[in-house]
Coordinates of N, CA and C in Angstrom, one line a residue:
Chain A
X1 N 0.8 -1.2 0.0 CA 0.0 0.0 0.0 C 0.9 1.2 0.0
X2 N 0.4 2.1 -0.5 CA 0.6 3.7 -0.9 C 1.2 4.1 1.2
X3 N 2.9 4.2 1.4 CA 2.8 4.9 2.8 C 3.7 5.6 2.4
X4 N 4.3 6.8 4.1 CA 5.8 6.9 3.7 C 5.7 7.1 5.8
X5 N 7.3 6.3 5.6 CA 8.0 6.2 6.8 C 9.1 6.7 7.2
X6 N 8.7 7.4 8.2 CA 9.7 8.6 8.6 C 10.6 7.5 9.7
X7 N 11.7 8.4 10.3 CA 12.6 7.9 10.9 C 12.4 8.2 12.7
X8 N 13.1 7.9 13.3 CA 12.7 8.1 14.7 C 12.5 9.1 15.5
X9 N 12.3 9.4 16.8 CA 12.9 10.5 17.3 C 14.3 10.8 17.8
X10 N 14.5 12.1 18.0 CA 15.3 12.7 18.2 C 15.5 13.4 19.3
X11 N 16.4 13.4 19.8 CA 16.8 14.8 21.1 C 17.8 15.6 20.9
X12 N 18.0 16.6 20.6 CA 18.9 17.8 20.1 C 19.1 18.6 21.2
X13 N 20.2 19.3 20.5 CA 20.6 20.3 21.9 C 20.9 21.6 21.1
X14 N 20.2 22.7 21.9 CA 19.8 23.8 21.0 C 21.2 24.6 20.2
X15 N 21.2 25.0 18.9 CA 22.3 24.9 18.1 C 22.8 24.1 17.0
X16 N 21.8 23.0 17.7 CA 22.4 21.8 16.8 C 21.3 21.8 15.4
X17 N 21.6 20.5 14.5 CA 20.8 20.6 13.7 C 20.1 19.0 13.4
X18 N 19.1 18.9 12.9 CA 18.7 17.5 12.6 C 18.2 17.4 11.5
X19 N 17.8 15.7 11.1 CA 17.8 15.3 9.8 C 16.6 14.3 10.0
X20 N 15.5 14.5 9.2 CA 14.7 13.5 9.5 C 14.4 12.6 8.1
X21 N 14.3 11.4 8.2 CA 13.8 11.1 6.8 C 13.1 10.1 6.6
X22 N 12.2 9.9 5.2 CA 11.1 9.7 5.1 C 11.3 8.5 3.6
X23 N 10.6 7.6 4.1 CA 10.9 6.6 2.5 C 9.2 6.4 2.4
X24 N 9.2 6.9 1.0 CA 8.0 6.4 0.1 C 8.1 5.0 -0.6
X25 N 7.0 4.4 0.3 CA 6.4 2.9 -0.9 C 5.2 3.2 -1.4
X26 N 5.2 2.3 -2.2 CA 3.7 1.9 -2.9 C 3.2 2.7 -4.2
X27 N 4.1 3.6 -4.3 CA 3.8 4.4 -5.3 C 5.2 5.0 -6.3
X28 N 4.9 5.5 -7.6 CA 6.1 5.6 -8.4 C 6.4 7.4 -7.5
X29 N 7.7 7.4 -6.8 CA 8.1 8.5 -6.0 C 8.3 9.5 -6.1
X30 N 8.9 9.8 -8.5 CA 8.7 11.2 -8.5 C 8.0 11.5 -8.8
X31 N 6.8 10.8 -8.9 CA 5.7 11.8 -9.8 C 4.8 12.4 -8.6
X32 N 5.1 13.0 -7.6 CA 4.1 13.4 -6.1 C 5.1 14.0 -5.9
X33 N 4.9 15.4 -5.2 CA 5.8 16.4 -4.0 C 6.2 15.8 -3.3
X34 N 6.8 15.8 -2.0 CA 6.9 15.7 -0.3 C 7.0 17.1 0.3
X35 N 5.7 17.3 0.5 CA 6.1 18.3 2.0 C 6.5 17.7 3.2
X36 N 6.7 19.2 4.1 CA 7.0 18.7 5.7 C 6.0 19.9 6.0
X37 N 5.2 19.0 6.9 CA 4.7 20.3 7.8 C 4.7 20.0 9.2
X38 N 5.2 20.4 10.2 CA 5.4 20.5 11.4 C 4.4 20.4 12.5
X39 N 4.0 20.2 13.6 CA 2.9 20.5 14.5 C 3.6 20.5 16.2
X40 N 3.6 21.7 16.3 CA 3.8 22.3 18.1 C 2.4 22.3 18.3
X41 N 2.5 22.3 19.9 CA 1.3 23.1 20.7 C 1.0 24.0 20.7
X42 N 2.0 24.8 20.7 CA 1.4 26.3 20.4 C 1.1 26.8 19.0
X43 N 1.9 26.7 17.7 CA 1.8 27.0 16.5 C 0.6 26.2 15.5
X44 N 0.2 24.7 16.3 CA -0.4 23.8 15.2 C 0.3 23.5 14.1
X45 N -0.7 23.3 13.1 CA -0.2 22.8 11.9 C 0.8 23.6 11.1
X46 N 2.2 23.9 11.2 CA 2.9 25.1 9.7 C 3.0 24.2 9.0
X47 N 3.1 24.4 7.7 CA 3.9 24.1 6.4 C 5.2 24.6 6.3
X48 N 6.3 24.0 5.8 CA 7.4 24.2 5.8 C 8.1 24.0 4.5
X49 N 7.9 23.6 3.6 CA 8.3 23.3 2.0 C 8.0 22.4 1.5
X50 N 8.5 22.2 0.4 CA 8.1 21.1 -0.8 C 9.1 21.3 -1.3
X51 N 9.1 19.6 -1.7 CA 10.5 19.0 -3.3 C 10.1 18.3 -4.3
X52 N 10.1 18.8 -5.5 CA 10.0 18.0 -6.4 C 11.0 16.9 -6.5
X53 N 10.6 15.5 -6.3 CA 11.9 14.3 -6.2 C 12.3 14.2 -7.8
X54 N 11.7 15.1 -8.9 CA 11.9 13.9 -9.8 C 13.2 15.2 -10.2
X55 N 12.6 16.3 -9.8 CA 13.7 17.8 -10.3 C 14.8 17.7 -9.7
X56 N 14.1 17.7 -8.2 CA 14.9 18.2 -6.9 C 14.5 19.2 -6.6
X57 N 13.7 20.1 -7.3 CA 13.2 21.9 -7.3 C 12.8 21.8 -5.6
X58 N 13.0 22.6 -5.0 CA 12.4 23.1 -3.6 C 11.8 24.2 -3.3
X59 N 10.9 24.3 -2.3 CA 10.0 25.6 -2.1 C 10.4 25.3 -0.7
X60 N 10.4 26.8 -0.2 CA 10.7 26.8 1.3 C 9.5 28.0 1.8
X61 N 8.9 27.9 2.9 CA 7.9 28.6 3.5 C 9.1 29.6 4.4
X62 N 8.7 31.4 4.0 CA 9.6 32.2 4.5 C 10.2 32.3 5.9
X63 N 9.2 32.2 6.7 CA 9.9 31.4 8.1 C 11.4 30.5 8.2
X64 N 10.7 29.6 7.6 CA 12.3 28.7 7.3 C 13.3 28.4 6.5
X65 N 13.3 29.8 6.1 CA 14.4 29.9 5.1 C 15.4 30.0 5.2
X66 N 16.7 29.2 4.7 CA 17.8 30.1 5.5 C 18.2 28.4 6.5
X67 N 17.2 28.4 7.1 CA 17.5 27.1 8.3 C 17.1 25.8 7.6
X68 N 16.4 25.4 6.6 CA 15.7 24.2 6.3 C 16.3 23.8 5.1
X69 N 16.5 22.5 4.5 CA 17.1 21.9 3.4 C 16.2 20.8 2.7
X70 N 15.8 21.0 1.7 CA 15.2 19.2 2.0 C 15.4 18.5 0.2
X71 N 15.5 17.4 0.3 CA 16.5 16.5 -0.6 C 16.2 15.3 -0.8
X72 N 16.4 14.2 -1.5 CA 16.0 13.1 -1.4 C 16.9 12.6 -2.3
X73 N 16.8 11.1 -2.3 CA 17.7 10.0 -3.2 C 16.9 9.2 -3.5
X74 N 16.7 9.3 -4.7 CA 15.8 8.4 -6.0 C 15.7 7.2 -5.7
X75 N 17.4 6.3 -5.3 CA 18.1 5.3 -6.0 C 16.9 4.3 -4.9
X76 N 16.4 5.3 -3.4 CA 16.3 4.8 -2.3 C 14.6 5.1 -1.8
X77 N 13.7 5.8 -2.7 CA 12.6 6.6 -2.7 C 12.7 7.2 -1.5
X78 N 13.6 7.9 -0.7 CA 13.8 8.6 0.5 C 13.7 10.1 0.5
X79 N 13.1 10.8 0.8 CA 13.0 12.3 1.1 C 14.1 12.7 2.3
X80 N 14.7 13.5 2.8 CA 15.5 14.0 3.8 C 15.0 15.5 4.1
X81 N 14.7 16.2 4.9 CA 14.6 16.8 5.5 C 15.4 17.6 6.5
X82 N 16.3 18.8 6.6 CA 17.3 19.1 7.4 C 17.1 20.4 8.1
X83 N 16.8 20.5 9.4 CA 16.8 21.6 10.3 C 17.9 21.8 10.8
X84 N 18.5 23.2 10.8 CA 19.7 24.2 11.5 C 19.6 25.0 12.3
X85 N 20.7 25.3 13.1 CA 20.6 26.2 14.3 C 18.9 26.4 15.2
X86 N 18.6 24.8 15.6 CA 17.5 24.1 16.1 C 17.7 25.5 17.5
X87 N 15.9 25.3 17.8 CA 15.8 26.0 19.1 C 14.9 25.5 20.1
X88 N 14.6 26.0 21.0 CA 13.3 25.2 21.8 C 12.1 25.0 21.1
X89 N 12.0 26.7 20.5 CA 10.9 26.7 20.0 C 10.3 25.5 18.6
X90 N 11.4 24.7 18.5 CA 11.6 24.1 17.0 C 11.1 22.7 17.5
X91 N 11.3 22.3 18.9 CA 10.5 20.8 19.4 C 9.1 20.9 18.9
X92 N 8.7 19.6 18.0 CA 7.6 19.2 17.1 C 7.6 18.0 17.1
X93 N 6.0 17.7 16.5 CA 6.5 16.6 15.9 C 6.4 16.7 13.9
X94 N 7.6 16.2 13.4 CA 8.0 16.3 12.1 C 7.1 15.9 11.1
X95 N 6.1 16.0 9.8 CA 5.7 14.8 9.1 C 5.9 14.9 7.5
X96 N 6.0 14.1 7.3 CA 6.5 14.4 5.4 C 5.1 14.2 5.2
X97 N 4.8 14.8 3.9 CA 3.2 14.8 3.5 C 3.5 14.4 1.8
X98 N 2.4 13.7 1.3 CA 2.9 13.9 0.0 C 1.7 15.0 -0.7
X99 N 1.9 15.4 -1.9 CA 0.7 16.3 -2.6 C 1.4 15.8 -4.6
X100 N 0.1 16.5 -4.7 CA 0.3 16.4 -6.2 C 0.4 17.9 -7.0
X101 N 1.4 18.2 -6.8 CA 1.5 19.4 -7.3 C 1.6 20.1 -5.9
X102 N 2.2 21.6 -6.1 CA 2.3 22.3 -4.7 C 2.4 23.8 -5.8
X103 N 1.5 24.5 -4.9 CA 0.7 24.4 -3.1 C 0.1 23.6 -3.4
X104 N -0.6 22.4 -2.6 CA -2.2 21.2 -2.6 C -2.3 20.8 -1.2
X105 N -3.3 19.6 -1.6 CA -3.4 18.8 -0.6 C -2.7 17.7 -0.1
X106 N -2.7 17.2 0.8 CA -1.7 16.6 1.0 C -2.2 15.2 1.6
X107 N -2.0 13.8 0.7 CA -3.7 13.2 0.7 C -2.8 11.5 1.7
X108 N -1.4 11.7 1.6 CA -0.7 10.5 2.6 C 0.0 11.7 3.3
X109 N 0.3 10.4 4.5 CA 0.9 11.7 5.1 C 1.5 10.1 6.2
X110 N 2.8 10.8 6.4 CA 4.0 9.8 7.3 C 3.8 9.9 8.9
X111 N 4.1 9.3 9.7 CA 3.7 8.7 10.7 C 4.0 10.1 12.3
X112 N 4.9 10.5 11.4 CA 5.8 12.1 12.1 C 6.6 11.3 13.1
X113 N 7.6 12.6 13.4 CA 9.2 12.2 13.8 C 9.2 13.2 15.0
X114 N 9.0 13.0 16.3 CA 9.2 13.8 17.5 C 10.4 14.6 17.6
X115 N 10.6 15.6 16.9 CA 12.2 15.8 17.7 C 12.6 17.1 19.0
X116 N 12.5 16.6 20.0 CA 12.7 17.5 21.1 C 14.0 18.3 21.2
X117 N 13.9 19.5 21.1 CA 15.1 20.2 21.0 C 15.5 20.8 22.8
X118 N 16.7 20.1 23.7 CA 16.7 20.7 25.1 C 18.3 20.7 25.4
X119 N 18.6 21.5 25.9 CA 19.8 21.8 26.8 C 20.2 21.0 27.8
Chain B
X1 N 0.0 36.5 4.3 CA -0.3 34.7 4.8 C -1.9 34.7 4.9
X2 N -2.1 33.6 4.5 CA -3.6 34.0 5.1 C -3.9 33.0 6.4
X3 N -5.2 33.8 6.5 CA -5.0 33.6 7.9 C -6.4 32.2 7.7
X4 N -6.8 31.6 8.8 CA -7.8 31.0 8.6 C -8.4 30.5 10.3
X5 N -9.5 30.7 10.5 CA -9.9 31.0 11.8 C -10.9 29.5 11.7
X6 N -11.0 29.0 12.9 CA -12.3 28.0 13.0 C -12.7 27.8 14.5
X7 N -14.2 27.7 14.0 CA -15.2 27.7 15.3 C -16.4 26.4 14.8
X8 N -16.7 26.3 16.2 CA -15.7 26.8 17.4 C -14.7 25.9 17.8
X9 N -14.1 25.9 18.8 CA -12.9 25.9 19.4 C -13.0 24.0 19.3
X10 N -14.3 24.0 20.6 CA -14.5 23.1 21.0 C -16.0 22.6 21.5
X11 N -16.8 21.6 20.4 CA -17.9 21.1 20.2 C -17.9 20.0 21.5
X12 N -18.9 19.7 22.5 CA -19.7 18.5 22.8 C -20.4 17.9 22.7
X13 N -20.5 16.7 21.8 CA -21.7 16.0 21.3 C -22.0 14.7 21.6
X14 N -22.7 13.8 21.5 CA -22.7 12.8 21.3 C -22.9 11.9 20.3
X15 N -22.7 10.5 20.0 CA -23.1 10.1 18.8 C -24.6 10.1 18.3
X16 N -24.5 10.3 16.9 CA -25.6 10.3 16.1 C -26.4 11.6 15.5
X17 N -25.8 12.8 16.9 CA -25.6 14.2 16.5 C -24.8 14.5 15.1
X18 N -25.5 15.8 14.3 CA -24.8 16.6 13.2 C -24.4 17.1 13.9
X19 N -23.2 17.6 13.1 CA -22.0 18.3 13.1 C -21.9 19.2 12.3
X20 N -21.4 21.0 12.7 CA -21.3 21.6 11.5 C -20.4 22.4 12.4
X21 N -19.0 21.9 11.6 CA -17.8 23.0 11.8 C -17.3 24.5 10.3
X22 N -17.3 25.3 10.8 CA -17.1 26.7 10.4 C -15.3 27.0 10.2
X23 N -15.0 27.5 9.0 CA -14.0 27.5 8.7 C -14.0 29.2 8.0
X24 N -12.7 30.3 8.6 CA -13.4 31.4 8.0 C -11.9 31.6 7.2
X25 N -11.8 32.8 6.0 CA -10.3 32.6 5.4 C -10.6 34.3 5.8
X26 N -9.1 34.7 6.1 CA -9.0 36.2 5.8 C -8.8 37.2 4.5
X27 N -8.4 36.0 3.7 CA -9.3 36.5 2.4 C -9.4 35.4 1.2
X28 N -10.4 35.8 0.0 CA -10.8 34.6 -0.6 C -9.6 34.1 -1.0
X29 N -10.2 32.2 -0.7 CA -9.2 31.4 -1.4 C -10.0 30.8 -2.4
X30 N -11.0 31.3 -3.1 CA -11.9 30.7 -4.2 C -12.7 28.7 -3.7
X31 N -12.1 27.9 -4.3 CA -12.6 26.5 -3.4 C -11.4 25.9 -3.0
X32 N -10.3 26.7 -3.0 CA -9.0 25.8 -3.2 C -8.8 25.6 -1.2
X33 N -9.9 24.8 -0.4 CA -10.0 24.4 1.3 C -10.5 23.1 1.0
X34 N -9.3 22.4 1.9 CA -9.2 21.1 2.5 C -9.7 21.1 4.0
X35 N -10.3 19.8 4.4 CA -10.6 19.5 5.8 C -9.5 18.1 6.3
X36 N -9.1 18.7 7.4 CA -8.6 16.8 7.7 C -9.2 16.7 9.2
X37 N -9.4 15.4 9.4 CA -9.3 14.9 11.0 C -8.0 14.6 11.4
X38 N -7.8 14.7 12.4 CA -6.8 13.9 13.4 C -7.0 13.4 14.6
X39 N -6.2 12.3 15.0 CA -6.7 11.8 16.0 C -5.6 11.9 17.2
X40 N -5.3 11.4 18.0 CA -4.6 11.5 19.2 C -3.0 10.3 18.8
X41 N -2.5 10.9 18.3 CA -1.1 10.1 17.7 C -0.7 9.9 16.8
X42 N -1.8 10.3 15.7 CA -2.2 10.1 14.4 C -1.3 11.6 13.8
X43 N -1.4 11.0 12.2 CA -0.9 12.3 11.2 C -2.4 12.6 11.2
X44 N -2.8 14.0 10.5 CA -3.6 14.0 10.0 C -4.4 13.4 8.7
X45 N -5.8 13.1 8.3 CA -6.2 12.3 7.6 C -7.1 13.2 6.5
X46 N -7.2 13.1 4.8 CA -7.6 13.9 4.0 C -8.7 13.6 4.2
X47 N -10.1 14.5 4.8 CA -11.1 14.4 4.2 C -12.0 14.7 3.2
X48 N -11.6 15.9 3.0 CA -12.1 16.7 1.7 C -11.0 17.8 1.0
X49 N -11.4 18.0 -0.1 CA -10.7 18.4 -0.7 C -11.1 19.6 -1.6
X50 N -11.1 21.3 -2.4 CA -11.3 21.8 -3.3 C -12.9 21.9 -2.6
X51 N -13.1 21.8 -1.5 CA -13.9 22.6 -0.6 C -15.5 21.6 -0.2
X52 N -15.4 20.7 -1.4 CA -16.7 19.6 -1.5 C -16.3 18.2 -1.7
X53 N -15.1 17.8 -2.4 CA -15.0 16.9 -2.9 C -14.5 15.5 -2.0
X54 N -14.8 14.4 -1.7 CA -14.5 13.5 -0.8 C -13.3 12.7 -1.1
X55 N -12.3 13.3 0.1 CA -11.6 11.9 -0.4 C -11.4 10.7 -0.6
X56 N -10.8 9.7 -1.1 CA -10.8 8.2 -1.4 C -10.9 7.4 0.1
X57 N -11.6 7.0 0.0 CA -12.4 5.9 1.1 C -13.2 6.9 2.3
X58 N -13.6 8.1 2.4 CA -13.9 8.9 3.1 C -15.5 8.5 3.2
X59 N -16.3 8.2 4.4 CA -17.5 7.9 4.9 C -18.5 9.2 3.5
X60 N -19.5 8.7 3.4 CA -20.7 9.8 3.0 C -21.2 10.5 3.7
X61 N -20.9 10.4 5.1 CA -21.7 11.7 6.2 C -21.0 12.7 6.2
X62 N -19.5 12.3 6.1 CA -18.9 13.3 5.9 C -19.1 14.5 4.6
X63 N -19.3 16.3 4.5 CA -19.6 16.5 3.2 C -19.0 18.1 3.5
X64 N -18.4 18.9 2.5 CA -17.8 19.9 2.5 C -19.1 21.3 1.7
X65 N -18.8 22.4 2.0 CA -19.7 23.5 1.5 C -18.5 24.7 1.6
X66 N -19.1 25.5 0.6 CA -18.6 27.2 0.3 C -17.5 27.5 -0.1
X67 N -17.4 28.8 -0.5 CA -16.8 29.5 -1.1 C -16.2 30.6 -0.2
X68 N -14.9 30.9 -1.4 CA -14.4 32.5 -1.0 C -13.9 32.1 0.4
X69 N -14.3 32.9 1.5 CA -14.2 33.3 3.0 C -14.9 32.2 3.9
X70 N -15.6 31.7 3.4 CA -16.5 31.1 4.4 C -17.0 29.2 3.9
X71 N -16.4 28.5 4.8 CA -16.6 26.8 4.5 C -17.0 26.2 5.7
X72 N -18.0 25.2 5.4 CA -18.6 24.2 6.8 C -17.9 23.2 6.1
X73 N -17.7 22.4 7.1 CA -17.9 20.9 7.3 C -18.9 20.1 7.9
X74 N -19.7 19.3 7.4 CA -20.6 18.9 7.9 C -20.2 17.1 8.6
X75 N -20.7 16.7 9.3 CA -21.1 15.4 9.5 C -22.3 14.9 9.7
X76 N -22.9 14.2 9.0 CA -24.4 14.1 9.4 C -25.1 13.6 10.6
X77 N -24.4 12.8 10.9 CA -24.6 11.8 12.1 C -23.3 10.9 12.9
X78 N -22.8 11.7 13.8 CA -21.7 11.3 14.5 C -21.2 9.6 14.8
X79 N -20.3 9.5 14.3 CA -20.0 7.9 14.7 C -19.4 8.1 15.9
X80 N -19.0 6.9 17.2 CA -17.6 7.0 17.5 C -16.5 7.1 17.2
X81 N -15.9 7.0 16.2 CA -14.6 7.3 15.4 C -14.7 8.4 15.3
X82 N -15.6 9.3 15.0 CA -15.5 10.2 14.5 C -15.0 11.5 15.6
X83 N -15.0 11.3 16.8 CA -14.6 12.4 18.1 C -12.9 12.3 17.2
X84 N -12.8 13.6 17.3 CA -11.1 14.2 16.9 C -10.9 15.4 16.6
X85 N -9.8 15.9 16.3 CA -9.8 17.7 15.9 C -10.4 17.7 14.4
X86 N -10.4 18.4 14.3 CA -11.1 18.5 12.4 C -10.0 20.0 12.5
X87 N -9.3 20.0 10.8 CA -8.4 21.2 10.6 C -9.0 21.2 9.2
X88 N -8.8 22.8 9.2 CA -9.0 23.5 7.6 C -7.3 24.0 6.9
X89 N -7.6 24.0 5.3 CA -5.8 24.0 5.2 C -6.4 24.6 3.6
X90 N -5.5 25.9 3.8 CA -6.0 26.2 1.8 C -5.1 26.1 1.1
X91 N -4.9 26.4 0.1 CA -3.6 25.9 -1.1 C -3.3 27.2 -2.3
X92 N -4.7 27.9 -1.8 CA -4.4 29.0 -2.7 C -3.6 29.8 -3.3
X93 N -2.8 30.2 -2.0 CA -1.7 31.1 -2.2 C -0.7 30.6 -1.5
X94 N 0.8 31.0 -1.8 CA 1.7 30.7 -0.8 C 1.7 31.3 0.7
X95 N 2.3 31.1 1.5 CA 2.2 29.6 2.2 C 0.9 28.7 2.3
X96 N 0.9 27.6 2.0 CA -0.3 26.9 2.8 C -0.1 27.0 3.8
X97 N -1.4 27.2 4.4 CA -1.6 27.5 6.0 C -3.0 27.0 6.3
X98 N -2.9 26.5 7.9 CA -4.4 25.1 8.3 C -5.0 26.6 9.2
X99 N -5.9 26.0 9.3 CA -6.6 26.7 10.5 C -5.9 25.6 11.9
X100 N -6.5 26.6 13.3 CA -6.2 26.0 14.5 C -6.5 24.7 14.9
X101 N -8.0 24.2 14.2 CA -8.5 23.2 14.4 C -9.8 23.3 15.4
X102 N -10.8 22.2 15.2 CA -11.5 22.5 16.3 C -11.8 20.9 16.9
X103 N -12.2 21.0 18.1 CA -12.1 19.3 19.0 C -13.5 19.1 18.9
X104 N -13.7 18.1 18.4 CA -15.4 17.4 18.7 C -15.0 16.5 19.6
X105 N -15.6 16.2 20.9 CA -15.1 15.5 22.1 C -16.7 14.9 22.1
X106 N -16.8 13.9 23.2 CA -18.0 13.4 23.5 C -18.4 14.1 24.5
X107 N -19.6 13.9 25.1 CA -20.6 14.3 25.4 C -20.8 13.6 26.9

C-alpha cells in the first residue's frame, strides 16, 4: 500500500541541527511532492516546504528559510529533511506529506518524527 | 499569509448528532480548502478536498460546503470514530496554512 515512513525520534541540543527522513512505498516516487509540515502546541499545523523528487526543485515557507534543506535519493525513494541552528521553539512533531502538485493537498501523510530540541 | 480562523474551538456531542464546523479565510481562497481529521497520535487524515470533494475511502456523512471566505464541514450523524480535531488547510496562495483546528469530544 501507498505509505511513507519517517525515521525516529530525536533529542537535540539547542544549536544543533537534525535530519529526518522519510521513504516512500507503494507508489512511483517522482511523480508526487513531499512536504514537511510540522505540528507544536502552540503554533499547530505550519507548512514548511516542498520537493520535487523527480527535479529536486524546492520551495521553502519564508519562516524557514535560511535554516531548512530538504532533498532526497531516488536510487532509495527517501526524502531528507534538514533543520539548522535548532531551538526550543523548534521541538515538534516532524511529518512528510505527500501532494500532487504544490501548493495542494496533502492526501498521505508519514507517521511524524518527534524531535525534542533541550539543553 | 492568510490567515484562517475556525469555530468553534470546542464542540460537545454525542453520537448520532450533526456536526457543523465553520471555517473562516481572511481573504478569498476561491474552493481551493481542505478539511482533515486527526486523532490522538495520528498524522492528520484527508477528508475533503477543493472545498466539497471527498476523499478516497472517506464515509458519505462526511460533506464539505462554500466559497471564498467562508466553509462548513458537515457530518451528518456522529459515529464514534469520529470524536477528533477537524483542521482547515487552503492551497491557494503561498504559504499553505491550516486553520487552528476545532475538537469534537463526546458528550
Amino acid at each position: 500500500q501507498v505509505q511513507l515512513a519517517q525515521s525516529g525520534a530525536e533529542v537535540k541540543k539547542p544549536g544543533a541541527s537534525v535530519r529526518v527522513s522519510c521513504k516512500a512505498s507503494g507508489y512511483t516516487f517522482s511523480s508526487y511532492e513531499i512536504n514537511w509540515v510540522r505540528q507544536t502546541t502552540g503554533q499547530g499545523l505550519e507548512w514548511m516546504g516542498w520537493m520535487n523528487p523527480h527535479s529536486g526543485n524546492t520551495g521553502y515557507a519564508q519562516k524557514f528559510q535560511g535554516r531548512v534543506s530538504m532533498t532526497r535519493n531516488t536510487s532509495i525513494t527517501t526524502a531528507y529533511m534538514e533543520v539548522s541552528s535548532l531551538r526550543s521553539d523548534d521541538t515538534a512533531v516532524y511529518y512528510c506529506a505527500r501532494s500532487l502538485g504544490s501548493p495542494a493537498w496533502f492526501d498521505i501523510w508519514g507517521q511524524g518524527t518527534l524531535v525534542i530540541v533541550a539543553s | 499569509e492568510i490567515v484562517l480562523t475556525q469555530s468553534p474551538a470546542t464542540l460537545s456531542l454525542s453520537p448520532g448528532e450533526r456536526v457543523t464546523l465553520s471555517c473562516r479565510a481572511s481573504q478569498s481562497v476561491s474552493s481551493y480548502l481542505a478539511w482533515y481529521q486527526q486523532k490522538p497520535g495520528q498524522p492528520p487524515r484527508l477528508l475533503i478536498y477543493e472545498a466539497s470533494n471527498r476523499a478516497t475511502g472517506i464515509p458519505a456523512r462526511f460533506s464539505g460546503s462554500g466559497s471564498a471566505t467562508h466553509f462548513i464541514l458537515t457530518i451528518s450523524s456522529l459515529e464514534p470514530e469520529d470524536f477528533a480535531v477537524y483542521y482547515c488547510q487552503q492551497r491557494s496562495v503561498w504559504p499553505v496554512t491550516f486553520g487552528p483546528g476545532t475538537k469534537v469530544e463526546i458528550k
